[in-house]
mmCIF file of C-alpha atoms in Angstrom:
data_model
loop_
_atom_site.group_PDB
_atom_site.id
_atom_site.type_symbol
_atom_site.label_atom_id
_atom_site.label_comp_id
_atom_site.label_asym_id
_atom_site.label_seq_id
_atom_site.Cartn_x
_atom_site.Cartn_y
_atom_site.Cartn_z
ATOM 1 C CA PRO W 1 139.215 152.407 1.647
ATOM 2 C CA ASP W 2 143.130 152.487 2.264
ATOM 3 C CA PRO W 3 143.480 156.138 4.027
ATOM 4 C CA SER W 4 147.586 155.731 3.937
ATOM 5 C CA LYS W 5 146.891 155.937 0.316
ATOM 6 C CA THR W 6 148.627 158.912 -1.315
ATOM 7 C CA PHE W 7 148.510 160.362 -4.597
ATOM 8 C CA GLU W 8 151.580 161.927 -7.099
ATOM 9 C CA ILE W 9 150.606 164.492 -9.158
ATOM 10 C CA CYS W 10 153.408 166.025 -11.496
ATOM 11 C CA ILE W 11 154.091 169.075 -13.635
ATOM 12 C CA ALA W 12 156.129 168.519 -17.107
ATOM 13 C CA PRO W 13 157.052 171.626 -18.605
ATOM 14 C CA SER W 14 156.357 171.827 -22.395
ATOM 15 C CA VAL W 15 159.533 171.417 -25.110
ATOM 16 C CA ALA W 16 160.320 175.124 -25.896
ATOM 17 C CA VAL W 17 160.945 175.473 -21.852
ATOM 18 C CA SER W 18 162.168 173.007 -21.095
ATOM 19 C CA ALA W 19 165.751 174.204 -20.903
ATOM 20 C CA ALA W 20 164.603 176.221 -18.493
ATOM 21 C CA VAL W 21 163.082 173.662 -17.212
ATOM 22 C CA ALA W 22 165.244 170.565 -16.679
ATOM 23 C CA ASN W 23 163.224 168.760 -14.406
ATOM 24 C CA PRO W 24 159.353 168.103 -13.834
ATOM 25 C CA PHE W 25 157.686 169.297 -10.808
ATOM 26 C CA CYS W 26 155.575 166.429 -8.170
ATOM 27 C CA HIS W 27 153.261 166.569 -5.594
ATOM 28 C CA ALA W 28 151.967 163.479 -3.608
ATOM 29 C CA PHE W 29 148.365 164.290 -2.039
ATOM 30 C CA SER W 30 147.347 162.513 0.934
ATOM 31 C CA TYR W 31 143.618 160.247 0.846
ATOM 32 C CA GLU W 32 141.874 163.517 1.547
ATOM 33 C CA GLY W 33 143.065 165.320 -1.314
ATOM 34 C CA GLY W 34 143.543 169.332 -1.707
ATOM 35 C CA SER W 35 145.855 171.703 -3.835
ATOM 36 C CA HIS W 36 149.397 172.884 -4.369
ATOM 37 C CA THR W 37 150.942 175.768 -5.844
ATOM 38 C CA TRP W 38 153.932 175.504 -8.139
ATOM 39 C CA THR W 39 155.634 178.976 -7.847
ATOM 40 C CA GLY W 40 158.276 180.236 -10.086
ATOM 41 C CA LEU W 41 157.412 178.869 -13.171
ATOM 42 C CA VAL W 42 158.842 179.948 -16.302
ATOM 43 C CA PRO W 43 155.908 180.737 -19.100
ATOM 44 C CA GLY W 44 155.098 178.627 -20.966
ATOM 45 C CA ALA W 45 152.943 174.606 -21.720
ATOM 46 C CA TYR W 46 152.728 172.195 -18.988
ATOM 47 C CA THR W 47 151.595 169.059 -18.947
ATOM 48 C CA VAL W 48 149.342 167.878 -15.716
ATOM 49 C CA VAL W 49 149.499 164.192 -14.658
ATOM 50 C CA GLU W 50 149.079 161.562 -12.428
ATOM 51 C CA THR W 51 151.251 159.013 -11.730
ATOM 52 C CA ASP W 52 149.084 155.858 -12.393
ATOM 53 C CA PRO W 53 147.525 155.492 -8.678
ATOM 54 C CA GLY W 54 147.354 151.450 -9.165
ATOM 55 C CA GLY W 55 144.459 149.005 -8.157
ATOM 56 C CA LYS W 56 140.945 150.356 -8.341
ATOM 57 C CA TRP W 57 141.476 153.947 -9.299
ATOM 58 C CA THR W 58 140.094 155.820 -11.472
ATOM 59 C CA VAL W 59 141.307 159.085 -12.444
ATOM 60 C CA GLN W 60 139.443 162.564 -14.055
ATOM 61 C CA GLY W 61 141.122 164.830 -15.655
ATOM 62 C CA ASN W 62 144.741 163.383 -16.490
ATOM 63 C CA ASN W 63 147.184 164.585 -18.300
ATOM 64 C CA GLN W 64 145.821 167.584 -19.387
ATOM 65 C CA LEU W 65 147.546 170.851 -21.313
ATOM 66 C CA VAL W 66 148.206 173.860 -19.152
ATOM 67 C CA THR W 67 149.297 177.368 -19.810
ATOM 68 C CA VAL W 68 151.099 179.211 -17.322
ATOM 69 C CA THR W 69 151.579 183.241 -18.678
ATOM 70 C CA GLY W 70 154.103 186.021 -16.419
ATOM 71 C CA GLY W 71 152.129 187.013 -13.764
ATOM 72 C CA ALA W 72 148.918 184.698 -13.536
ATOM 73 C CA THR W 73 148.344 181.354 -11.637
ATOM 74 C CA ALA W 74 146.670 178.837 -14.242
ATOM 75 C CA SER W 75 144.778 175.615 -12.541
ATOM 76 C CA ALA W 76 143.782 172.405 -13.164
ATOM 77 C CA THR W 77 142.511 169.090 -11.027
ATOM 78 C CA ILE W 78 142.411 166.129 -11.155
ATOM 79 C CA THR W 79 140.225 163.941 -9.398
ATOM 80 C CA ASN W 80 139.938 160.067 -8.411
ATOM 81 C CA THR W 81 137.682 157.545 -7.935
ATOM 82 C CA TYR W 82 137.863 154.327 -6.555
ATOM 83 C CA GLU W 83 135.478 151.722 -8.271
ATOM 84 C CA LEU W 84 133.859 149.511 -5.105
ATOM 85 C CA GLU W 85 133.825 145.942 -5.019
ATOM 86 C CA LEU W 86 129.877 145.321 -3.766
ATOM 87 C CA GLY W 87 129.706 141.837 -2.469
ATOM 88 C CA SER W 88 126.511 139.676 -1.275
ATOM 89 C CA ILE W 89 125.208 137.997 1.646
ATOM 90 C CA ARG W 90 123.218 134.113 0.964
ATOM 91 C CA VAL W 91 120.506 132.690 3.380
ATOM 92 C CA ILE W 92 120.547 129.409 3.516
ATOM 93 C CA LYS W 93 117.632 126.832 5.845
ATOM 94 C CA VAL W 94 118.699 123.125 6.840
ATOM 95 C CA THR W 95 116.547 122.152 8.949
ATOM 96 C CA GLU W 96 117.301 118.387 10.545
ATOM 97 C CA PRO W 97 115.918 115.893 9.193
ATOM 98 C CA LYS W 98 115.807 116.919 5.803
ATOM 99 C CA GLY W 99 112.954 117.824 4.039
ATOM 100 C CA GLU W 100 110.194 119.146 7.017
ATOM 101 C CA ALA W 101 107.658 121.205 5.545
ATOM 102 C CA GLN W 102 108.274 123.955 8.125
ATOM 103 C CA GLU W 103 107.808 127.344 6.841
ATOM 104 C CA PHE W 104 110.748 129.813 9.203
ATOM 105 C CA GLY W 105 110.856 133.642 8.724
ATOM 106 C CA PHE W 106 112.921 136.011 8.409
ATOM 107 C CA LEU W 107 114.656 139.398 8.468
ATOM 108 C CA PHE W 108 117.773 140.777 6.634
ATOM 109 C CA GLU W 109 118.302 143.962 8.660
ATOM 110 C CA THR W 110 114.327 145.754 7.550
ATOM 111 C CA THR W 111 113.672 142.725 4.993
ATOM 112 C CA GLY W 112 111.071 139.790 5.565
ATOM 113 C CA PHE W 113 111.342 136.627 3.965
ATOM 114 C CA ALA W 114 110.556 132.745 4.948
ATOM 115 C CA LEU W 115 112.674 129.889 3.556
ATOM 116 C CA GLN W 116 111.951 125.730 4.232
ATOM 117 C CA ASP W 117 113.936 123.809 4.594
ATOM 118 C CA GLY W 118 116.739 123.889 1.195
ATOM 119 C CA GLU W 119 116.159 127.669 0.846
ATOM 120 C CA SER W 120 117.769 130.213 -0.018
ATOM 121 C CA GLU W 121 117.383 133.868 0.163
ATOM 122 C CA LEU W 122 120.759 136.173 -2.007
ATOM 123 C CA PHE W 123 121.069 139.876 -1.473
ATOM 124 C CA GLY W 124 123.530 141.260 -3.872
ATOM 125 C CA ASP W 125 124.860 144.585 -4.215
ATOM 126 C CA LEU W 126 125.853 145.208 -0.736
ATOM 127 C CA ALA W 127 128.651 147.017 0.712
ATOM 128 C CA PRO W 128 130.831 146.942 2.902
ATOM 129 C CA GLY W 129 129.729 147.102 6.092
ATOM 130 C CA VAL W 130 127.224 145.550 9.267
ATOM 131 C CA TYR W 131 124.188 143.792 7.983
ATOM 132 C CA ASP W 132 122.459 142.126 10.707
ATOM 133 C CA ILE W 133 120.377 138.161 10.011
ATOM 134 C CA SER W 134 117.782 137.003 12.363
ATOM 135 C CA GLU W 135 115.131 133.738 12.095
ATOM 136 C CA THR W 136 112.648 134.266 13.950
ATOM 137 C CA VAL W 137 112.025 130.543 15.119
ATOM 138 C CA PRO W 138 108.658 128.263 14.944
ATOM 139 C CA ASP W 139 106.728 127.024 17.968
ATOM 140 C CA GLY W 140 108.138 123.530 18.385
ATOM 141 C CA TRP W 141 111.560 124.173 17.494
ATOM 142 C CA ASP W 142 116.009 124.934 18.296
ATOM 143 C CA LEU W 143 117.531 127.043 16.324
ATOM 144 C CA THR W 144 120.538 125.293 16.758
ATOM 145 C CA GLY W 145 123.422 126.836 14.359
ATOM 146 C CA VAL W 146 124.423 129.553 12.406
ATOM 147 C CA VAL W 147 127.241 129.346 10.168
ATOM 148 C CA CYS W 148 128.707 131.388 8.121
ATOM 149 C CA VAL W 149 131.346 131.553 5.158
ATOM 150 C CA GLU W 150 132.664 133.410 2.733
ATOM 151 C CA VAL W 151 132.557 131.160 -1.533
ATOM 152 C CA GLU W 152 133.437 132.619 -4.212
ATOM 153 C CA PRO W 153 131.496 134.764 -6.384
ATOM 154 C CA VAL W 154 130.159 131.182 -7.622
ATOM 155 C CA LEU W 155 128.793 128.819 -4.788
ATOM 156 C CA SER W 156 128.992 125.483 -6.536
ATOM 157 C CA GLN W 157 132.770 126.608 -5.943
ATOM 158 C CA ALA W 158 135.463 125.806 -2.259
ATOM 159 C CA VAL W 159 134.714 128.129 0.963
ATOM 160 C CA VAL W 160 137.764 130.543 0.959
ATOM 161 C CA ASP W 161 137.618 132.143 3.823
ATOM 162 C CA LEU W 162 135.045 132.759 7.006
ATOM 163 C CA PRO W 163 134.025 136.384 8.038
ATOM 164 C CA SER W 164 133.688 138.085 10.843
ATOM 165 C CA TYR W 165 129.919 137.237 12.227
ATOM 166 C CA THR W 166 128.426 137.718 15.464
ATOM 167 C CA TYR W 167 126.211 134.508 16.624
ATOM 168 C CA ASP W 168 123.197 135.940 18.897
ATOM 169 C CA ALA W 169 120.716 133.865 20.669
ATOM 170 C CA ASP W 170 118.797 133.881 16.463
ATOM 171 C CA GLY W 171 121.197 135.058 14.387
ATOM 172 C CA VAL W 172 124.199 137.233 13.274
ATOM 173 C CA ALA W 173 124.969 139.859 12.419
ATOM 174 C CA VAL W 174 127.494 139.344 9.370
ATOM 175 C CA THR W 175 130.784 142.071 8.680
ATOM 176 C CA LEU W 176 130.674 142.073 5.075
ATOM 177 C CA GLY W 177 134.454 143.402 3.359
ATOM 178 C CA GLU W 178 134.631 144.483 0.041
ATOM 179 C CA GLY W 179 133.332 142.325 -2.629
ATOM 180 C CA ASP W 180 132.672 139.489 0.113
ATOM 181 C CA HIS W 181 130.266 136.839 -1.173
ATOM 182 C CA VAL W 182 129.292 135.005 1.945
ATOM 183 C CA VAL W 183 126.549 132.381 2.488
ATOM 184 C CA CYS W 184 125.397 131.604 6.294
ATOM 185 C CA THR W 185 123.361 128.667 6.661
ATOM 186 C CA PHE W 186 120.390 128.314 9.937
ATOM 187 C CA THR W 187 119.888 125.256 11.447
ATOM 188 C CA ASN W 188 116.909 124.267 12.807
ATOM 189 C CA GLU W 189 115.674 120.865 14.327
ATOM 190 C CA PRO W 190 112.385 119.988 16.242
ATOM 191 C CA ASP W 191 112.387 120.706 19.602
ATOM 192 C CA GLU W 192 112.428 117.078 21.768
ATOM 193 C CA PRO W 193 108.559 116.045 22.555
ATOM 194 C CA GLU W 194 107.898 116.529 26.346
ATOM 195 C CA LEU W 195 107.353 112.543 27.260
ATOM 196 C CA GLY W 196 104.552 111.761 30.030
ATOM 197 C CA SER W 197 102.502 109.213 32.272
ATOM 198 C CA ILE W 198 99.608 107.139 32.858
ATOM 199 C CA THR W 199 99.160 105.334 35.802
ATOM 200 C CA VAL W 200 96.967 102.612 36.864
ATOM 201 C CA LYS W 201 95.950 103.021 39.763
ATOM 202 C CA LYS W 202 93.211 99.027 42.061
ATOM 203 C CA VAL W 203 89.920 100.528 43.960
ATOM 204 C CA THR W 204 87.773 98.649 45.768
ATOM 205 C CA ILE W 205 84.443 99.368 48.128
ATOM 206 C CA PRO W 206 84.190 97.845 50.278
ATOM 207 C CA ALA W 207 88.349 97.753 50.929
ATOM 208 C CA ASP W 208 88.871 94.359 50.207
ATOM 209 C CA GLU W 209 89.627 92.716 53.871
ATOM 210 C CA GLY W 210 90.882 88.688 51.949
ATOM 211 C CA ASP W 211 93.673 86.713 52.401
ATOM 212 C CA PRO W 212 94.860 86.760 50.001
ATOM 213 C CA LYS W 213 93.507 90.253 47.868
ATOM 214 C CA THR W 214 91.808 89.362 45.001
ATOM 215 C CA ASP W 215 94.132 89.398 41.827
ATOM 216 C CA PHE W 216 92.797 92.285 38.827
ATOM 217 C CA GLY W 217 94.332 91.532 35.765
ATOM 218 C CA PHE W 218 95.212 94.227 33.173
ATOM 219 C CA LEU W 219 96.024 95.008 29.443
ATOM 220 C CA PHE W 220 98.324 97.946 28.952
ATOM 221 C CA ASP W 221 98.581 98.072 24.804
ATOM 222 C CA GLU W 222 99.498 94.181 24.371
ATOM 223 C CA THR W 223 101.737 94.783 28.619
ATOM 224 C CA GLY W 224 99.264 92.366 31.380
ATOM 225 C CA PHE W 225 99.943 92.881 34.649
ATOM 226 C CA THR W 226 98.104 92.553 38.066
ATOM 227 C CA LEU W 227 96.848 94.981 40.749
ATOM 228 C CA GLN W 228 95.231 93.937 43.940
ATOM 229 C CA ASP W 229 92.942 96.428 46.242
ATOM 230 C CA GLY W 230 95.279 99.951 46.245
ATOM 231 C CA GLY W 231 98.107 98.520 44.056
ATOM 232 C CA SER W 232 99.286 100.865 40.915
ATOM 233 C CA ARG W 233 101.340 100.621 37.623
ATOM 234 C CA LEU W 234 103.420 103.494 36.467
ATOM 235 C CA PHE W 235 104.228 103.258 32.354
ATOM 236 C CA GLY W 236 106.271 106.507 31.464
ATOM 237 C CA ASP W 237 108.470 107.985 29.063
ATOM 238 C CA LEU W 238 105.151 108.291 27.027
ATOM 239 C CA ALA W 239 104.916 110.022 24.062
ATOM 240 C CA ALA W 240 101.482 111.876 22.782
ATOM 241 C CA GLY W 241 99.175 109.596 21.641
ATOM 242 C CA SER W 242 96.378 106.465 22.051
ATOM 243 C CA TYR W 243 96.423 104.343 24.784
ATOM 244 C CA SER W 244 94.463 101.477 25.715
ATOM 245 C CA VAL W 245 94.129 99.930 29.445
ATOM 246 C CA SER W 246 90.688 97.142 29.890
ATOM 247 C CA GLU W 247 90.667 94.969 32.958
ATOM 248 C CA SER W 248 89.811 91.175 33.140
ATOM 249 C CA VAL W 249 86.796 91.304 35.564
ATOM 250 C CA PRO W 250 87.786 87.713 38.131
ATOM 251 C CA ASP W 251 84.363 85.863 38.671
ATOM 252 C CA GLY W 252 82.390 87.572 42.429
ATOM 253 C CA TRP W 253 83.196 90.969 40.864
ATOM 254 C CA SER W 254 81.543 93.779 39.066
ATOM 255 C CA LEU W 255 83.740 96.725 37.278
ATOM 256 C CA MET W 256 81.524 99.288 39.239
ATOM 257 C CA GLY W 257 83.082 102.572 36.507
ATOM 258 C CA VAL W 258 87.206 104.021 35.649
ATOM 259 C CA ALA W 259 88.208 107.382 36.312
ATOM 260 C CA CYS W 260 90.648 109.008 34.067
ATOM 261 C CA THR W 261 92.074 112.338 35.583
ATOM 262 C CA ASP W 262 95.184 114.742 34.719
ATOM 263 C CA VAL W 263 97.716 114.293 37.476
ATOM 264 C CA ASP W 264 98.680 117.832 37.038
ATOM 265 C CA SER W 265 95.565 119.538 36.556
ATOM 266 C CA ASP W 266 93.530 117.695 38.477
ATOM 267 C CA GLU W 267 90.239 117.947 35.395
ATOM 268 C CA ASN W 268 89.313 114.496 33.665
ATOM 269 C CA ALA W 269 91.578 113.423 30.970
ATOM 270 C CA THR W 270 90.226 112.520 27.214
ATOM 271 C CA VAL W 271 89.582 109.033 26.893
ATOM 272 C CA THR W 272 87.122 106.973 25.518
ATOM 273 C CA LEU W 273 84.956 103.549 26.987
ATOM 274 C CA ALA W 274 85.697 100.560 25.470
ATOM 275 C CA GLY W 275 84.221 97.500 27.374
ATOM 276 C CA THR W 276 85.239 97.126 30.882
ATOM 277 C CA GLY W 277 88.233 99.602 30.217
ATOM 278 C CA VAL W 278 89.390 102.983 27.653
ATOM 279 C CA ASN W 279 91.617 104.413 25.317
ATOM 280 C CA ILE W 280 93.446 107.000 26.866
ATOM 281 C CA HIS W 281 94.338 110.402 24.857
ATOM 282 C CA LEU W 282 97.610 111.726 25.856
ATOM 283 C CA ALA W 283 98.509 114.730 24.946
ATOM 284 C CA GLU W 284 101.898 115.489 24.925
ATOM 285 C CA GLY W 285 103.638 116.055 28.393
ATOM 286 C CA GLN W 286 100.408 114.755 30.887
ATOM 287 C CA ASN W 287 100.636 112.520 33.514
ATOM 288 C CA VAL W 288 97.496 111.046 33.157
ATOM 289 C CA GLU W 289 96.277 108.503 35.761
ATOM 290 C CA CYS W 290 93.222 106.381 35.713
ATOM 291 C CA VAL W 291 90.832 104.116 38.562
ATOM 292 C CA PHE W 292 89.503 101.106 38.119
ATOM 293 C CA THR W 293 86.469 100.603 41.151
ATOM 294 C CA ASN W 294 85.314 97.528 41.357
ATOM 295 C CA LYS W 295 82.445 96.207 43.991
ATOM 296 C CA PRO W 296 82.106 92.193 44.999
ATOM 297 C CA ASP W 297 78.783 91.199 43.400
ATOM 298 C CA LEU W 298 75.791 90.828 45.911
ATOM 299 C CA LYS W 299 75.554 87.285 47.660
ATOM 300 C CA VAL W 300 72.168 86.203 48.435
ATOM 301 C CA ASP W 301 71.876 83.331 50.681
ATOM 302 C CA THR W 302 68.601 80.596 50.014
ATOM 303 C CA TYR W 303 66.580 77.839 51.924
ATOM 304 C CA LYS W 304 64.381 74.550 50.486
ATOM 305 C CA LEU W 305 61.249 73.839 52.359
ATOM 306 C CA SER W 306 60.313 70.309 51.914
ATOM 307 C CA GLY W 307 57.792 67.987 53.737
ATOM 308 C CA PHE W 308 54.708 65.084 53.170
ATOM 309 C CA LYS W 309 51.265 65.238 53.076
ATOM 310 C CA TRP W 310 50.443 61.895 54.788
ATOM 311 C CA ASN W 311 46.957 60.665 56.074
ATOM 312 C CA ASP W 312 46.862 61.087 59.944
ATOM 313 C CA GLU W 313 44.324 58.023 60.060
ATOM 314 C CA ASP W 314 44.460 58.226 64.123
ATOM 315 C CA GLY W 315 44.199 62.382 64.210
ATOM 316 C CA ASP W 316 47.496 62.305 67.167
ATOM 317 C CA GLY W 317 48.761 64.729 64.331
ATOM 318 C CA ASP W 318 52.261 62.094 63.956
ATOM 319 C CA TRP W 319 52.799 60.624 60.831
ATOM 320 C CA GLY W 320 52.628 57.061 62.510
ATOM 321 C CA GLU W 321 53.208 53.144 60.800
ATOM 322 C CA GLY W 322 50.601 52.507 58.533
ATOM 323 C CA GLU W 323 50.110 55.986 57.885
ATOM 324 C CA ASP W 324 50.242 56.440 54.611
ATOM 325 C CA GLY W 325 52.056 59.411 51.874
ATOM 326 C CA LEU W 326 49.528 61.097 49.704
ATOM 327 C CA ALA W 327 49.677 61.836 46.452
ATOM 328 C CA GLY W 328 48.773 64.414 43.565
ATOM 329 C CA TRP W 329 48.164 67.292 46.718
ATOM 330 C CA GLU W 330 48.739 70.986 46.118
ATOM 331 C CA ILE W 331 50.331 72.553 48.122
ATOM 332 C CA VAL W 332 50.883 76.396 48.252
ATOM 333 C CA LEU W 333 53.706 78.582 50.327
ATOM 334 C CA THR W 334 53.509 81.955 49.821
ATOM 335 C CA ARG W 335 54.760 85.407 50.706
ATOM 336 C CA GLY W 336 53.164 88.713 51.215
ATOM 337 C CA ASP W 337 52.777 88.871 47.625
ATOM 338 C CA MET W 338 54.289 85.860 46.239
ATOM 339 C CA VAL W 339 52.453 82.943 45.861
ATOM 340 C CA ILE W 340 54.506 79.457 45.195
ATOM 341 C CA THR W 341 52.295 76.916 44.485
ATOM 342 C CA THR W 342 53.939 72.419 43.828
ATOM 343 C CA THR W 343 52.152 69.133 44.230
ATOM 344 C CA THR W 344 53.038 66.072 45.934
ATOM 345 C CA ALA W 345 55.415 63.233 45.058
ATOM 346 C CA ALA W 346 53.301 59.373 45.258
ATOM 347 C CA ASP W 347 55.183 59.419 48.698
ATOM 348 C CA GLY W 348 53.439 62.407 49.507
ATOM 349 C CA SER W 349 56.429 64.815 49.748
ATOM 350 C CA TYR W 350 57.305 67.917 48.657
ATOM 351 C CA SER W 351 59.737 70.672 48.413
ATOM 352 C CA PHE W 352 59.917 74.900 47.742
#
């Protein structure tokens, strides 16, 4: 953990040789370890002792008693072990708004897992190092932020530090120190829905050249409005859903049809006919134009045919004074295969 760390090992003579060796001999060993030889020692017993290294270091082989004989070299080995404190990383999922049932996929290094809002996953017994955590953001969602904090092992305790972490588009790289316990919270929000529009357009066949032109009444859901030939009305910022548009057909006119198309693709929009209008099933971000086409009703000119039947007593072909009308006579009107009959009135009159 600390390459500058040194370890002091001393040899202390036994009572038998203490008169010849007044003070212990000590040597400082580096972090990498190694060996050291004490020379010129008086034969006898020596104790090899390491000064307490402190911290989380343990000592094996301490307080060894070795005997030095004339012309020979005795040896002792002391081993130091650092008791590394392991840490943990907990990943928490949060959605705004709360309670969304969407599942979010994660990758912790090479381990995959999934979380929903309010759930978490703990990775423990972690040595110091850099750990990558990434989220697979589902369609229709945005990753709005990742925040990592260092906590005590009991997660309910207060935040005590900010760990080192690097944020990228879909996750973080957490630099975990020895014994660090880190909580990383991934927050997601749904995408803002793309809004659409519906345009209602009025067309007459033939073109209405009246002065003034005829007003055609419409109802878009609960909004009333009027259009004349060639006019249109746009309804924008519409969320996906069903919308109704209907026309109040004026007297003397007929509704020939309603055609709704997707403005962007020029394909037919999804609609359901409903009386003198349609129910439009608008998709997210869709722009639809509905054209209502009307034509004037056919006007037929009618005529009245009338006359009299009389007794032409003088045979001159004129209805003269004193010549009475003839009642009860059948009069027949024909046109092609059409035959219409009527009977003269008391004064000899008839009409069709």
